[in-house]
Amino acid sequence: MKKSLVFTFVIAAFITSAVRAEHFPSRPITLIVPVAAGGPTDTIARIVADRMKQTLDQPVVVENITGAAGNIGVAHVAHANPDGYTIGIGLSSTHVMNGAIYKLSYDVLKDFAPIALLTTSPHLIVSKNALPAKDLKELVAWLRANSGKVLEGTAGAGSPPHIAGIYLEKATGANFQFVPYRGGAPIMQALLAGEVDISIPQAFAVHLVHAGKIKAYAVMGPKRLKAAPEIPTVDEAGLPKLYFSTWHGLWAPKNTPKEAIAKLNAAVVDALNDPLVRKRLADLQQQVFSPDMQTPEALSAFQKAEIEKWWPIIKAANIKVQ
């Protein structure tokens, strides 16, 4: 009799769980953005969230939870109820680099359920107009000749422009002085004012190149930018394979039901296939990952590979954060 009751209870629980999963989502989903509103990450999140609601038939509400280089917002997702109703957008800095720099209350790999890769944007090697170098080879010679005096604008210790600068130091043998600013826009303002010599921003900076306000030497990726086909790749310009990009993905807390992950992934894939979404992302100089890279498994493998590549470089640099 007792065994029968236990069996009945287990079956009932299974059916209830299946029904709940089948009806996901039945209310709005919150998408946490761990950085300030208005920047590339926030804009990407809002573009994708707006289209996901068509597939999910529920609103996807964007909420910015900022601070500590993105760690506060990411922690919010890590510690959220794993029911699929709280998800987060992350990027290479929050879900790879920060794990090698900060003492975190979560594990960047183990405490999340991957949903999908979204976009990637290669960085550009740029300088102020007054710098004499005309191409990347001349820039490398100038960096070496001025080693120790070169000023590179970054968004702070451990930020993508900082890590990219360390990578460029390693490739050229030159040493830089890293000058921190509060974000991409202030860095570009400093470059325009001649306060720094170089920077390594995302590809959004092409509009300043086209306006003749800064110089661009190379795209840190294997392909030229459609928006700036005149800028050579690092392979073509003299520093082969010196690739660096900022990429974005979506994660849920670990133990989120697989059925919920599958529905969220389907909504992301639908969004990334939408021509209007792709155009809006392209206008931000964001490249959508290919369909085979849009699965949860692909995001997991990609993140692991990025950690294996960047953590040794970051730890060897002994980056100190305030």
Short mmCIF file of C-alpha atoms in Angstrom, two decimals:
data_model
loop_
_atom_site.label_atom_id
_atom_site.label_comp_id
_atom_site.label_asym_id
_atom_site.label_seq_id
_atom_site.Cartn_x
_atom_site.Cartn_y
_atom_site.Cartn_z
CA MET A 1 0.00 0.00 0.00
CA LYS A 2 2.78 2.39 0.97
CA LYS A 3 4.71 1.55 -2.19
CA SER A 4 1.59 2.23 -4.23
CA LEU A 5 1.14 5.63 -2.61
CA VAL A 6 4.78 6.53 -3.18
CA PHE A 7 4.54 5.45 -6.81
CA THR A 8 1.38 7.52 -7.28
CA PHE A 9 3.07 10.54 -5.69
CA VAL A 10 6.11 10.23 -7.97
CA ILE A 11 3.95 9.93 -11.09
CA ALA A 12 1.86 12.92 -10.02
CA ALA A 13 4.97 15.00 -9.41
CA PHE A 14 6.38 14.01 -12.79
CA ILE A 15 3.16 14.94 -14.57
CA THR A 16 2.96 18.27 -12.71
CA SER A 17 6.57 19.05 -13.62
CA ALA A 18 5.95 18.14 -17.27
CA VAL A 19 2.84 20.31 -17.43
CA ARG A 20 4.69 23.27 -15.93
CA ALA A 21 7.54 22.86 -18.39
CA GLU A 22 5.06 22.51 -21.26
CA HIS A 23 3.45 25.82 -20.35
CA PHE A 24 6.73 27.76 -20.00
CA PRO A 25 6.69 30.70 -20.17
CA SER A 26 3.43 31.71 -18.53
CA ARG A 27 4.62 35.14 -17.36
CA PRO A 28 7.22 37.79 -18.31
CA ILE A 29 10.91 36.90 -18.38
CA THR A 30 13.56 39.22 -16.95
CA LEU A 31 16.77 39.68 -18.92
CA ILE A 32 19.55 41.06 -16.72
CA VAL A 33 22.11 43.35 -18.36
CA PRO A 34 25.19 43.68 -16.10
CA VAL A 35 26.36 46.97 -17.61
CA ALA A 36 24.92 50.46 -17.99
CA ALA A 37 22.13 51.36 -20.38
CA GLY A 38 23.04 52.82 -23.74
CA GLY A 39 26.19 50.83 -24.54
CA PRO A 40 26.60 48.01 -27.09
CA THR A 41 25.72 45.20 -24.63
CA ASP A 42 22.55 46.93 -23.47
CA THR A 43 21.49 47.71 -27.05
CA ILE A 44 22.08 44.13 -28.20
CA ALA A 45 20.04 42.83 -25.26
CA ARG A 46 17.11 45.12 -26.07
CA ILE A 47 17.14 44.26 -29.79
CA VAL A 48 17.13 40.52 -29.10
CA ALA A 49 14.65 40.71 -26.19
CA ASP A 50 12.16 42.69 -28.26
CA ARG A 51 12.12 39.96 -30.92
CA MET A 52 12.15 36.99 -28.48
CA LYS A 53 8.72 37.99 -27.15
CA GLN A 54 7.15 37.10 -30.51
CA THR A 55 8.29 33.49 -30.19
CA LEU A 56 7.70 33.15 -26.46
CA ASP A 57 4.39 35.06 -26.46
CA GLN A 58 5.55 36.76 -23.28
CA PRO A 59 7.43 40.02 -22.67
CA VAL A 60 11.18 39.83 -22.10
CA VAL A 61 11.89 42.73 -19.76
CA VAL A 62 15.41 44.17 -19.73
CA GLU A 63 16.79 45.20 -16.34
CA ASN A 64 20.19 46.83 -15.87
CA ILE A 65 22.02 45.73 -12.69
CA THR A 66 25.44 47.31 -12.83
CA GLY A 67 28.62 47.56 -10.82
CA ALA A 68 31.94 45.82 -10.15
CA ALA A 69 32.83 45.35 -13.83
CA GLY A 70 29.54 43.54 -14.43
CA ASN A 71 29.98 41.11 -11.55
CA ILE A 72 26.94 42.31 -9.57
CA GLY A 73 24.50 41.70 -12.41
CA VAL A 74 26.06 38.36 -13.28
CA ALA A 75 25.86 37.28 -9.63
CA HIS A 76 22.16 38.20 -9.63
CA VAL A 77 21.59 35.72 -12.46
CA ALA A 78 23.77 33.03 -10.88
CA HIS A 79 21.78 33.16 -7.63
CA ALA A 80 18.32 33.55 -9.19
CA ASN A 81 15.59 30.91 -9.05
CA PRO A 82 16.44 28.42 -11.84
CA ASP A 83 12.99 28.44 -13.43
CA GLY A 84 13.81 30.15 -16.74
CA TYR A 85 12.23 33.46 -15.77
CA THR A 86 15.55 35.16 -15.00
CA ILE A 87 18.26 35.09 -17.65
CA GLY A 88 21.25 37.28 -18.35
CA ILE A 89 23.29 38.60 -21.20
CA GLY A 90 27.02 38.34 -20.71
CA LEU A 91 30.11 39.04 -22.71
CA SER A 92 33.69 37.92 -22.97
CA SER A 93 34.74 40.17 -20.10
CA THR A 94 32.03 39.09 -17.63
CA HIS A 95 32.01 35.37 -18.43
CA VAL A 96 35.69 34.79 -19.21
CA MET A 97 38.10 37.54 -18.18
CA ASN A 98 36.55 38.46 -14.84
CA GLY A 99 36.93 34.87 -13.69
CA ALA A 100 40.71 35.26 -13.86
CA ILE A 101 40.79 38.69 -12.21
CA TYR A 102 38.20 38.85 -9.42
CA LYS A 103 37.21 36.74 -6.44
CA LEU A 104 33.63 35.94 -7.43
CA SER A 105 30.66 34.54 -5.54
CA TYR A 106 29.99 32.20 -8.47
CA ASP A 107 31.85 30.09 -11.01
CA VAL A 108 31.65 31.55 -14.52
CA LEU A 109 31.28 28.04 -15.99
CA LYS A 110 29.63 25.83 -13.39
CA ASP A 111 26.93 28.18 -12.07
CA PHE A 112 25.19 28.89 -15.39
CA ALA A 113 23.15 27.07 -17.99
CA PRO A 114 24.14 28.31 -21.46
CA ILE A 115 21.33 29.37 -23.81
CA ALA A 116 22.97 30.72 -26.98
CA LEU A 117 25.78 32.75 -28.46
CA LEU A 118 24.58 36.03 -29.97
CA THR A 119 27.15 38.26 -31.63
CA THR A 120 30.83 39.03 -31.87
CA SER A 121 32.65 42.24 -32.75
CA PRO A 122 36.36 42.35 -33.54
CA HIS A 123 38.43 45.14 -32.03
CA LEU A 124 40.38 47.72 -34.00
CA ILE A 125 43.91 48.94 -33.41
CA VAL A 126 43.62 52.72 -33.63
CA SER A 127 45.64 55.81 -32.76
CA LYS A 128 45.39 59.56 -32.54
CA ASN A 129 45.91 61.33 -35.86
CA ALA A 130 49.16 62.95 -34.73
CA LEU A 131 50.91 59.59 -34.41
CA PRO A 132 53.31 59.32 -37.39
CA ALA A 133 52.81 55.64 -38.32
CA LYS A 134 51.02 55.08 -41.63
CA ASP A 135 50.38 51.31 -41.32
CA LEU A 136 50.58 48.52 -38.75
CA LYS A 137 54.24 47.69 -39.41
CA GLU A 138 55.20 51.33 -38.86
CA LEU A 139 53.00 51.42 -35.75
CA VAL A 140 54.77 48.36 -34.30
CA ALA A 141 58.13 50.03 -34.95
CA TRP A 142 56.89 53.21 -33.24
CA LEU A 143 55.57 51.24 -30.24
CA ARG A 144 58.92 49.50 -29.82
CA ALA A 145 60.84 52.76 -30.17
CA ASN A 146 58.63 54.37 -27.52
CA SER A 147 58.29 51.36 -25.24
CA GLY A 148 57.35 52.38 -21.71
CA LYS A 149 56.02 55.76 -22.84
CA VAL A 150 53.09 54.62 -25.02
CA LEU A 151 49.74 55.66 -23.53
CA GLU A 152 46.83 53.31 -24.24
CA GLY A 153 43.29 54.28 -23.32
CA THR A 154 41.34 51.50 -21.58
CA ALA A 155 38.05 51.10 -19.74
CA GLY A 156 39.91 50.11 -16.56
CA ALA A 157 41.90 47.17 -15.29
CA GLY A 158 40.72 43.93 -16.85
CA SER A 159 38.49 45.60 -19.43
CA PRO A 160 38.58 44.33 -23.03
CA PRO A 161 40.73 47.25 -24.30
CA HIS A 162 43.16 46.57 -21.42
CA ILE A 163 43.39 42.82 -22.13
CA ALA A 164 43.74 43.56 -25.85
CA GLY A 165 46.55 45.98 -25.00
CA ILE A 166 48.34 43.31 -22.98
CA TYR A 167 47.96 40.98 -25.96
CA LEU A 168 49.45 43.62 -28.27
CA GLU A 169 52.31 44.19 -25.82
CA LYS A 170 53.06 40.47 -25.88
CA ALA A 171 53.02 40.40 -29.70
CA THR A 172 55.22 43.48 -30.21
CA GLY A 173 57.55 43.33 -27.21
CA ALA A 174 56.67 46.94 -26.35
CA ASN A 175 55.40 48.13 -22.96
CA PHE A 176 52.43 50.47 -22.56
CA GLN A 177 51.12 52.73 -19.83
CA PHE A 178 47.42 51.91 -19.46
CA VAL A 179 45.20 54.92 -18.84
CA PRO A 180 41.75 54.04 -17.43
CA TYR A 181 38.51 55.76 -18.48
CA ARG A 182 34.87 55.07 -17.64
CA GLY A 183 33.96 53.50 -20.98
CA GLY A 184 34.34 53.44 -24.74
CA ALA A 185 33.07 56.97 -25.38
CA PRO A 186 35.46 58.66 -22.91
CA ILE A 187 38.35 56.67 -24.40
CA MET A 188 37.56 57.98 -27.86
CA GLN A 189 37.26 61.53 -26.51
CA ALA A 190 40.70 61.15 -24.95
CA LEU A 191 42.10 59.85 -28.22
CA LEU A 192 40.62 62.78 -30.14
CA ALA A 193 42.10 65.20 -27.59
CA GLY A 194 45.53 63.54 -27.86
CA GLU A 195 45.53 62.50 -24.19
CA VAL A 196 46.43 58.93 -25.20
CA ASP A 197 48.34 57.55 -28.17
CA ILE A 198 46.42 54.39 -29.00
CA SER A 199 43.41 52.31 -28.06
CA ILE A 200 41.82 49.03 -29.07
CA PRO A 201 38.05 49.58 -29.16
CA GLN A 202 35.29 47.46 -30.65
CA ALA A 203 34.48 48.01 -34.31
CA PHE A 204 31.91 50.70 -33.47
CA ALA A 205 34.82 53.15 -33.71
CA VAL A 206 34.83 52.92 -37.52
CA HIS A 207 32.63 56.02 -37.74
CA LEU A 208 35.47 58.07 -36.24
CA VAL A 209 37.90 56.53 -38.73
CA HIS A 210 35.62 57.44 -41.63
CA ALA A 211 35.26 60.95 -40.24
CA GLY A 212 39.06 61.30 -40.33
CA LYS A 213 39.29 61.86 -36.59
CA ILE A 214 41.45 58.83 -35.73
CA LYS A 215 43.70 56.39 -37.59
CA ALA A 216 42.93 52.67 -37.94
CA TYR A 217 45.71 50.15 -38.57
CA ALA A 218 44.05 46.74 -38.48
CA VAL A 219 40.99 44.68 -37.64
CA MET A 220 41.78 42.09 -34.95
CA GLY A 221 39.88 39.34 -36.75
CA PRO A 222 40.23 37.01 -39.73
CA LYS A 223 37.95 39.07 -42.00
CA ARG A 224 37.71 42.70 -43.01
CA LEU A 225 34.69 44.66 -41.81
CA LYS A 226 31.87 45.13 -44.31
CA ALA A 227 31.45 48.66 -42.98
CA ALA A 228 35.16 49.44 -43.46
CA PRO A 229 36.65 47.16 -46.12
CA GLU A 230 39.63 49.49 -46.49
CA ILE A 231 41.01 48.50 -43.06
CA PRO A 232 43.23 45.39 -43.35
CA THR A 233 43.11 42.45 -40.97
CA VAL A 234 46.01 41.76 -38.62
CA ASP A 235 46.89 38.80 -40.86
CA GLU A 236 47.27 41.09 -43.83
CA ALA A 237 48.92 43.94 -41.94
CA GLY A 238 51.73 42.05 -40.25
CA LEU A 239 50.59 40.51 -36.94
CA PRO A 240 49.07 37.17 -38.02
CA LYS A 241 46.44 35.54 -35.77
CA LEU A 242 46.41 38.45 -33.29
CA TYR A 243 42.65 38.12 -32.94
CA PHE A 244 40.62 39.82 -30.25
CA SER A 245 36.88 40.33 -30.12
CA THR A 246 34.08 41.08 -27.70
CA TRP A 247 31.33 38.49 -27.95
CA HIS A 248 27.92 38.16 -26.30
CA GLY A 249 25.78 35.26 -25.13
CA LEU A 250 22.76 34.45 -23.00
CA TRP A 251 22.81 32.33 -19.83
CA ALA A 252 20.32 31.13 -17.22
CA PRO A 253 21.10 29.93 -13.68
CA LYS A 254 22.39 26.35 -13.44
CA ASN A 255 19.69 23.68 -13.02
CA THR A 256 17.22 25.62 -15.15
CA PRO A 257 14.94 22.95 -16.73
CA LYS A 258 16.11 21.74 -20.13
CA GLU A 259 12.66 22.38 -21.55
CA ALA A 260 12.89 26.05 -20.58
CA ILE A 261 16.41 26.33 -22.04
CA ALA A 262 15.17 24.78 -25.29
CA LYS A 263 12.33 27.30 -25.59
CA LEU A 264 14.59 30.22 -24.78
CA ASN A 265 17.15 29.01 -27.30
CA ALA A 266 14.46 28.67 -29.98
CA ALA A 267 13.38 32.26 -29.31
CA VAL A 268 16.97 33.48 -29.64
CA VAL A 269 17.50 31.57 -32.89
CA ASP A 270 14.28 33.02 -34.31
CA ALA A 271 15.43 36.50 -33.30
CA LEU A 272 18.87 36.12 -34.87
CA ASN A 273 17.28 34.91 -38.13
CA ASP A 274 15.04 37.97 -38.36
CA PRO A 275 16.31 40.30 -41.16
CA LEU A 276 15.44 43.45 -39.20
CA VAL A 277 17.28 42.19 -36.10
CA ARG A 278 20.31 41.29 -38.19
CA LYS A 279 20.34 44.74 -39.80
CA ARG A 280 20.09 46.50 -36.44
CA LEU A 281 22.95 44.39 -35.09
CA ALA A 282 25.03 44.98 -38.22
CA ASP A 283 24.54 48.73 -37.76
CA LEU A 284 26.30 48.26 -34.39
CA GLN A 285 29.16 46.43 -36.18
CA GLN A 286 28.03 43.18 -34.55
CA GLN A 287 28.44 39.91 -36.43
CA VAL A 288 25.80 37.25 -35.69
CA PHE A 289 27.23 33.80 -34.94
CA SER A 290 26.48 31.11 -37.53
CA PRO A 291 23.51 28.77 -36.85
CA ASP A 292 25.75 25.89 -35.76
CA MET A 293 27.18 28.18 -33.05
CA GLN A 294 23.78 29.22 -31.67
CA THR A 295 23.19 26.10 -29.56
CA PRO A 296 23.69 25.83 -25.78
CA GLU A 297 26.37 23.20 -26.37
CA ALA A 298 28.27 25.51 -28.73
CA LEU A 299 28.21 28.36 -26.19
CA SER A 300 29.53 26.02 -23.48
CA ALA A 301 32.38 24.76 -25.68
CA PHE A 302 33.21 28.26 -26.93
CA GLN A 303 33.35 29.71 -23.41
CA LYS A 304 35.64 26.89 -22.22
CA ALA A 305 37.97 27.46 -25.18
CA GLU A 306 38.09 31.20 -24.45
CA ILE A 307 38.95 30.55 -20.80
CA GLU A 308 41.75 28.19 -21.81
CA LYS A 309 43.14 30.86 -24.15
CA TRP A 310 42.83 34.00 -22.03
CA TRP A 311 43.23 32.97 -18.39
CA PRO A 312 46.97 32.15 -18.68
CA ILE A 313 47.60 35.50 -20.42
CA ILE A 314 45.58 37.45 -17.86
CA LYS A 315 47.10 35.71 -14.85
CA ALA A 316 50.61 36.16 -16.20
CA ALA A 317 49.92 39.91 -16.47
CA ASN A 318 49.15 39.98 -12.72
CA ILE A 319 46.33 42.51 -13.15
CA LYS A 320 45.44 44.39 -9.99
CA VAL A 321 41.97 45.85 -9.48
CA GLN A 322 40.95 48.45 -6.94
#
